[in-house]
PDB file of C-alpha atoms in Angstrom:
ATOM      1  CA  GLY A1180     -74.274  22.583  15.843  1.00  0.00           C
ATOM      2  CA  CYS A1181     -71.273  24.640  15.395  1.00  0.00           C
ATOM      3  CA  THR A1182     -68.219  23.361  13.606  1.00  0.00           C
ATOM      4  CA  ARG A1183     -64.892  24.869  13.365  1.00  0.00           C
ATOM      5  CA  THR A1184     -62.039  23.793  11.034  1.00  0.00           C
ATOM      6  CA  ASP A1185     -58.385  24.501  11.193  1.00  0.00           C
ATOM      7  CA  THR A1186     -55.493  23.476   8.955  1.00  0.00           C
ATOM      8  CA  ILE A1187     -52.241  22.043  10.189  1.00  0.00           C
ATOM      9  CA  PHE A1188     -49.264  21.787   7.912  1.00  0.00           C
ATOM     10  CA  ILE A1189     -46.832  19.003   8.716  1.00  0.00           C
ATOM     11  CA  LYS A1190     -43.555  19.287   6.941  1.00  0.00           C
ATOM     12  CA  ALA A1191     -41.683  16.064   6.568  1.00  0.00           C
ATOM     13  CA  ASP A1192     -37.956  16.157   7.005  1.00  0.00           C
ATOM     14  CA  LEU A1193     -36.769  13.258   4.870  1.00  0.00           C
ATOM     15  CA  ASN A1194     -33.360  14.610   3.989  1.00  0.00           C
ATOM     16  CA  GLN A1195     -30.666  11.976   4.374  1.00  0.00           C
ATOM     17  CA  PRO A1196     -27.421  12.813   6.053  1.00  0.00           C
ATOM     18  CA  SER A1197     -24.370  13.010   3.800  1.00  0.00           C
ATOM     19  CA  VAL A1198     -21.856  10.198   4.269  1.00  0.00           C
ATOM     20  CA  ASN A1199     -18.484   9.314   2.769  1.00  0.00           C
ATOM     21  CA  ALA A1200     -16.716   6.057   3.840  1.00  0.00           C
ATOM     22  CA  GLY A1201     -13.411   7.325   2.451  1.00  0.00           C
ATOM     23  CA  LYS A1202     -11.201   6.451  -0.464  1.00  0.00           C
ATOM     24  CA  ASP A1203     -10.541   2.816  -1.356  1.00  0.00           C
ATOM     25  CA  THR A1204      -7.257   1.823   0.224  1.00  0.00           C
ATOM     26  CA  LEU A1205      -4.767  -1.008   0.733  1.00  0.00           C
ATOM     27  CA  LEU A1206      -3.383  -2.887   3.753  1.00  0.00           C
ATOM     28  CA  THR A1207       0.377  -2.969   3.240  1.00  0.00           C
ATOM     29  CA  CYS A1208       3.592  -4.156   4.781  1.00  0.00           C
ATOM     30  CA  LEU A1209       4.003  -0.650   6.243  1.00  0.00           C
ATOM     31  CA  HIS A1210       0.364  -0.473   7.359  1.00  0.00           C
ATOM     32  CA  PRO A1211      -1.033  -3.976   8.101  1.00  0.00           C
ATOM     33  CA  ALA A1212      -3.870  -2.322  10.024  1.00  0.00           C
ATOM     34  CA  ILE A1213      -5.531   1.010   9.201  1.00  0.00           C
ATOM     35  CA  LYS A1214      -8.192   3.387  10.397  1.00  0.00           C
ATOM     36  CA  LEU A1215     -11.023   3.916   7.922  1.00  0.00           C
ATOM     37  CA  GLN A1216     -11.685   7.598   7.229  1.00  0.00           C
ATOM     38  CA  GLY A1217     -15.454   8.008   7.410  1.00  0.00           C
ATOM     39  CA  VAL A1218     -17.113  11.473   7.318  1.00  0.00           C
ATOM     40  CA  ALA A1219     -20.768  12.368   7.717  1.00  0.00           C
ATOM     41  CA  LYS A1220     -22.913  15.517   8.252  1.00  0.00           C
ATOM     42  CA  PRO A1221     -26.521  15.723   9.423  1.00  0.00           C
ATOM     43  CA  ASN A1222     -29.106  17.376   7.221  1.00  0.00           C
ATOM     44  CA  ALA A1223     -31.589  17.921  10.050  1.00  0.00           C
ATOM     45  CA  THR A1224     -31.050  21.211  11.811  1.00  0.00           C
ATOM     46  CA  SER A1225     -30.701  19.691  15.258  1.00  0.00           C
ATOM     47  CA  GLY A1226     -29.292  16.346  14.219  1.00  0.00           C
ATOM     48  CA  VAL A1227     -26.323  14.431  15.532  1.00  0.00           C
ATOM     49  CA  ILE A1228     -24.726  11.665  13.508  1.00  0.00           C
ATOM     50  CA  SER A1229     -24.334   8.113  14.827  1.00  0.00           C
ATOM     51  CA  TYR A1230     -21.949   5.738  13.056  1.00  0.00           C
ATOM     52  CA  ARG A1231     -21.937   1.974  12.527  1.00  0.00           C
ATOM     53  CA  TRP A1232     -19.452   0.085  10.399  1.00  0.00           C
ATOM     54  CA  TYR A1233     -20.254  -3.293   8.890  1.00  0.00           C
ATOM     55  CA  SER A1234     -18.100  -5.758   6.938  1.00  0.00           C
ATOM     56  CA  GLU A1235     -18.685  -8.658   4.625  1.00  0.00           C
ATOM     57  CA  ASN A1236     -16.344 -10.602   6.942  1.00  0.00           C
ATOM     58  CA  SER A1237     -17.568  -8.991  10.233  1.00  0.00           C
ATOM     59  CA  VAL A1238     -13.948  -8.037  10.864  1.00  0.00           C
ATOM     60  CA  ILE A1239     -13.781  -4.645  12.626  1.00  0.00           C
ATOM     61  CA  GLN A1240     -10.868  -4.504  15.029  1.00  0.00           C
ATOM     62  CA  SER A1241     -12.188  -1.557  16.966  1.00  0.00           C
ATOM     63  CA  GLY A1242     -14.217   1.645  16.620  1.00  0.00           C
ATOM     64  CA  ALA A1243     -17.224   0.096  14.841  1.00  0.00           C
ATOM     65  CA  LEU A1244     -19.417   2.871  16.291  1.00  0.00           C
ATOM     66  CA  THR A1245     -17.077   5.736  15.325  1.00  0.00           C
ATOM     67  CA  ALA A1246     -16.177   7.496  12.094  1.00  0.00           C
ATOM     68  CA  ASN A1247     -12.777   5.842  12.068  1.00  0.00           C
ATOM     69  CA  ALA A1248     -12.998   2.106  12.610  1.00  0.00           C
ATOM     70  CA  SER A1249      -9.759   0.083  12.718  1.00  0.00           C
ATOM     71  CA  VAL A1250      -9.411  -2.921  10.370  1.00  0.00           C
ATOM     72  CA  ASP A1251      -6.713  -5.449   9.642  1.00  0.00           C
ATOM     73  CA  LYS A1252      -8.457  -7.539   7.001  1.00  0.00           C
ATOM     74  CA  THR A1253      -9.294  -6.829   3.370  1.00  0.00           C
ATOM     75  CA  GLY A1254     -12.795  -6.573   2.014  1.00  0.00           C
ATOM     76  CA  LEU A1255     -15.774  -4.241   1.619  1.00  0.00           C
ATOM     77  CA  PHE A1256     -16.752  -2.067   4.593  1.00  0.00           C
ATOM     78  CA  TRP A1257     -20.085  -0.252   4.843  1.00  0.00           C
ATOM     79  CA  LEU A1258     -20.540   2.881   6.900  1.00  0.00           C
ATOM     80  CA  LEU A1259     -24.159   3.388   7.953  1.00  0.00           C
ATOM     81  CA  VAL A1260     -24.939   6.750   9.539  1.00  0.00           C
ATOM     82  CA  GLU A1261     -28.122   7.979  11.137  1.00  0.00           C
ATOM     83  CA  ASP A1262     -29.220  11.612  11.712  1.00  0.00           C
ATOM     84  CA  SER A1263     -30.787  11.894  15.184  1.00  0.00           C
ATOM     85  CA  GLY A1264     -32.750  14.976  14.056  1.00  0.00           C
ATOM     86  CA  ASN A1265     -34.953  13.075  11.595  1.00  0.00           C
ATOM     87  CA  PHE A1266     -33.797   9.447  11.956  1.00  0.00           C
ATOM     88  CA  CYS A1267     -32.899   9.272   8.283  1.00  0.00           C
ATOM     89  CA  GLN A1268     -30.053   6.955   7.349  1.00  0.00           C
ATOM     90  CA  ALA A1269     -27.455   6.841   4.590  1.00  0.00           C
ATOM     91  CA  VAL A1270     -24.703   4.363   3.704  1.00  0.00           C
ATOM     92  CA  ASP A1271     -21.407   4.383   1.771  1.00  0.00           C
ATOM     93  CA  ILE A1272     -18.917   1.644   0.983  1.00  0.00           C
ATOM     94  CA  VAL A1273     -15.113   1.566   1.032  1.00  0.00           C
ATOM     95  CA  GLN A1274     -12.944  -1.266  -0.327  1.00  0.00           C
ATOM     96  CA  VAL A1275      -9.774  -2.307   1.520  1.00  0.00           C
ATOM     97  CA  GLY A1276      -7.449  -4.281  -0.752  1.00  0.00           C
ATOM     98  CA  ASP A1277      -4.360  -6.408  -0.385  1.00  0.00           C
ATOM     99  CA  GLY A1278      -1.131  -4.459  -0.725  1.00  0.00           C
ATOM    100  CA  PHE A1279       1.278  -7.190   0.472  1.00  0.00           C
ATOM    101  CA  ASN A1280       2.647  -8.268  -2.919  1.00  0.00           C
ATOM    102  CA  LYS A1281       6.402  -7.919  -3.021  1.00  0.00           C
ATOM    103  CA  PRO A1282       8.286  -6.235  -5.945  1.00  0.00           C
ATOM    104  CA  LYS A1283       9.595  -8.564  -8.653  1.00  0.00           C
ATOM    105  CA  ILE A1284      13.343  -8.319  -8.994  1.00  0.00           C
ATOM    106  CA  ASN A1285      14.651  -8.377 -12.569  1.00  0.00           C
ATOM    107  CA  PHE A1286      18.225  -7.866 -13.721  1.00  0.00           C
ATOM    108  CA  ASN A1287      19.938  -6.389 -16.751  1.00  0.00           C
ATOM    109  CA  LEU A1288      23.229  -8.319 -16.708  1.00  0.00           C
ATOM    110  CA  ALA A1289      24.492  -7.355 -20.184  1.00  0.00           C
ATOM    111  CA  GLU A1290      28.115  -7.355 -18.851  1.00  0.00           C
ATOM    112  CA  GLY A1291      27.812 -10.866 -17.385  1.00  0.00           C
ATOM    113  CA  LEU A1292      28.889 -11.953 -13.915  1.00  0.00           C
ATOM    114  CA  THR A1293      32.565 -12.720 -14.506  1.00  0.00           C
ATOM    115  CA  LEU A1294      35.497 -10.410 -13.669  1.00  0.00           C
ATOM    116  CA  SER A1295      38.709 -11.039 -15.667  1.00  0.00           C
ATOM    117  CA  CYS A1296      42.051  -9.532 -16.426  1.00  0.00           C
ATOM    118  CA  LYS A1297      40.363  -7.414 -19.159  1.00  0.00           C
ATOM    119  CA  LYS A1298      37.242  -6.612 -17.160  1.00  0.00           C
ATOM    120  CA  ASP A1299      37.904  -5.335 -13.633  1.00  0.00           C
ATOM    121  CA  VAL A1300      34.476  -3.718 -13.108  1.00  0.00           C
ATOM    122  CA  ILE A1301      31.003  -5.234 -13.630  1.00  0.00           C
ATOM    123  CA  ARG A1302      27.756  -3.321 -13.486  1.00  0.00           C
ATOM    124  CA  LEU A1303      24.969  -5.172 -11.550  1.00  0.00           C
ATOM    125  CA  ASP A1304      21.696  -3.611 -12.685  1.00  0.00           C
ATOM    126  CA  ALA A1305      18.256  -4.195 -11.100  1.00  0.00           C
ATOM    127  CA  THR A1306      16.594  -1.332 -12.980  1.00  0.00           C
ATOM    128  CA  PRO A1307      14.067  -3.678 -14.750  1.00  0.00           C
ATOM    129  CA  SER A1308      12.580  -4.585 -11.335  1.00  0.00           C
ATOM    130  CA  VAL A1309       8.846  -3.796 -10.969  1.00  0.00           C
ATOM    131  CA  SER A1310       6.392  -2.957  -8.181  1.00  0.00           C
ATOM    132  CA  ALA A1311       3.270  -5.102  -8.074  1.00  0.00           C
ATOM    133  CA  TYR A1312       1.297  -1.786  -7.959  1.00  0.00           C
ATOM    134  CA  ASN A1313       3.458   0.397 -10.275  1.00  0.00           C
ATOM    135  CA  PHE A1314       4.702   2.374  -7.260  1.00  0.00           C
ATOM    136  CA  PRO A1315       8.279   3.720  -7.113  1.00  0.00           C
ATOM    137  CA  LEU A1316      11.030   1.397  -5.841  1.00  0.00           C
ATOM    138  CA  ARG A1317      13.986   1.855  -3.509  1.00  0.00           C
ATOM    139  CA  PHE A1318      17.179  -0.194  -3.973  1.00  0.00           C
ATOM    140  CA  LEU A1319      19.925  -1.252  -1.594  1.00  0.00           C
ATOM    141  CA  TRP A1320      22.926  -3.389  -2.575  1.00  0.00           C
ATOM    142  CA  LYS A1321      25.206  -5.035  -0.093  1.00  0.00           C
ATOM    143  CA  GLU A1322      28.209  -7.327  -0.088  1.00  0.00           C
ATOM    144  CA  LYS A1323      27.166 -10.692   1.409  1.00  0.00           C
ATOM    145  CA  VAL A1324      30.311 -12.756   1.019  1.00  0.00           C
ATOM    146  CA  GLY A1325      33.486 -11.047  -0.150  1.00  0.00           C
ATOM    147  CA  GLY A1326      32.881  -8.569  -2.926  1.00  0.00           C
ATOM    148  CA  LYS A1327      33.466  -4.872  -3.193  1.00  0.00           C
ATOM    149  CA  ILE A1328      30.814  -2.319  -4.304  1.00  0.00           C
ATOM    150  CA  SER A1329      32.657   0.634  -5.807  1.00  0.00           C
ATOM    151  CA  SER A1330      29.645   2.917  -6.311  1.00  0.00           C
ATOM    152  CA  VAL A1331      26.762   4.238  -4.214  1.00  0.00           C
ATOM    153  CA  PRO A1332      24.871   1.158  -2.863  1.00  0.00           C
ATOM    154  CA  ASP A1333      21.382   2.688  -2.838  1.00  0.00           C
ATOM    155  CA  MET A1334      20.928   2.966  -6.622  1.00  0.00           C
ATOM    156  CA  ALA A1335      19.240   0.549  -9.034  1.00  0.00           C
ATOM    157  CA  ALA A1336      22.616  -0.317 -10.533  1.00  0.00           C
ATOM    158  CA  VAL A1337      26.024  -0.602  -8.875  1.00  0.00           C
ATOM    159  CA  ASN A1338      29.618  -1.235 -10.006  1.00  0.00           C
ATOM    160  CA  VAL A1339      31.519  -4.104  -8.388  1.00  0.00           C
ATOM    161  CA  THR A1340      35.263  -4.758  -8.516  1.00  0.00           C
ATOM    162  CA  GLN A1341      35.738  -8.038  -6.604  1.00  0.00           C
ATOM    163  CA  THR A1342      34.364 -11.531  -6.779  1.00  0.00           C
ATOM    164  CA  GLY A1343      31.804 -12.476  -4.136  1.00  0.00           C
ATOM    165  CA  THR A1344      28.130 -12.736  -3.392  1.00  0.00           C
ATOM    166  CA  TYR A1345      26.097  -9.538  -3.595  1.00  0.00           C
ATOM    167  CA  GLU A1346      22.502  -9.014  -2.583  1.00  0.00           C
ATOM    168  CA  VAL A1347      19.969  -6.435  -3.735  1.00  0.00           C
ATOM    169  CA  LYS A1348      16.976  -5.428  -1.629  1.00  0.00           C
ATOM    170  CA  VAL A1349      14.165  -3.866  -3.611  1.00  0.00           C
ATOM    171  CA  THR A1350      11.487  -2.093  -1.565  1.00  0.00           C
ATOM    172  CA  ASP A1351       8.157  -0.721  -2.762  1.00  0.00           C
ATOM    173  CA  ILE A1352       8.195   2.837  -1.427  1.00  0.00           C
ATOM    174  CA  VAL A1353       4.483   3.062  -0.892  1.00  0.00           C
ATOM    175  CA  THR A1354       3.659  -0.412   0.550  1.00  0.00           C
ATOM    176  CA  GLY A1355       6.997  -1.078   2.259  1.00  0.00           C
ATOM    177  CA  CYS A1356       7.078  -4.659   0.957  1.00  0.00           C
ATOM    178  CA  ALA A1357      10.540  -5.837  -0.074  1.00  0.00           C
ATOM    179  CA  SER A1358      12.281  -8.608  -2.001  1.00  0.00           C
ATOM    180  CA  GLU A1359      15.867  -9.670  -1.728  1.00  0.00           C
ATOM    181  CA  LEU A1360      17.928 -11.628  -4.271  1.00  0.00           C
ATOM    182  CA  PRO A1361      21.624 -12.631  -4.324  1.00  0.00           C
ATOM    183  CA  LEU A1362      23.994 -12.568  -7.239  1.00  0.00           C
ATOM    184  CA  GLU A1363      27.385 -14.235  -7.427  1.00  0.00           C
ATOM    185  CA  VAL A1364      30.207 -12.602  -9.304  1.00  0.00           C
ATOM    186  CA  ILE A1365      33.029 -14.971 -10.226  1.00  0.00           C
ATOM    187  CA  GLY A1366      36.517 -14.427 -11.550  1.00  0.00           C
ATOM    188  CA  ASP A1367      38.382 -15.791 -14.503  1.00  0.00           C
ATOM    189  CA  PHE A1368      41.948 -14.557 -14.106  1.00  0.00           C
ATOM    190  CA  VAL A1369      43.846 -17.400 -15.775  1.00  0.00           C
ATOM    191  CA  LYS A1370      46.158 -16.029 -18.429  1.00  0.00           C
ATOM    192  CA  PRO A1371      45.672 -17.726 -21.776  1.00  0.00           C
ATOM    193  CA  GLY A1372      48.454 -20.157 -22.660  1.00  0.00           C
ATOM    194  CA  PHE A1373      50.778 -19.528 -25.612  1.00  0.00           C
TER     195      PHE A1373
END
């Protein structure tokens, strides 16, 4: 008999899609829920990407089948993508951390907290305060009971000229988390006896 041979070349397309689950991020007082920022591109010429988010806690608020799932819990989140052109898959991980720690208020009270006949101005200074994440801080002083702030109230340190209770609010500019702490300024205006 007659035989005939032919050669067929089958080229495998095993190229994975590219995937990036986004930068590690924090849930914060300003943003207690966020959208994850996943990005993917197919490597097959006619491929379309499908998305699926997973979590160690199974906590995906919404959008688990999109590039930008919404979450309101901390943890690790996996983004699995599949290229419809060759059915290859790829995965990337993003970590969502806890950014709810409040700033720690510290004072420099070198001048004390007592007004007197010789000292009619006291400087209240919250400059040593620190963010839990080393982010910049915003300050706001206010008069709670009595008192008189004689300088700009939105600075780390203020001058006061009257007795009373003052309060400083220290806010982490990035996370939005804030702490408040009162200080009482007293007076000693008794003239010494002779």
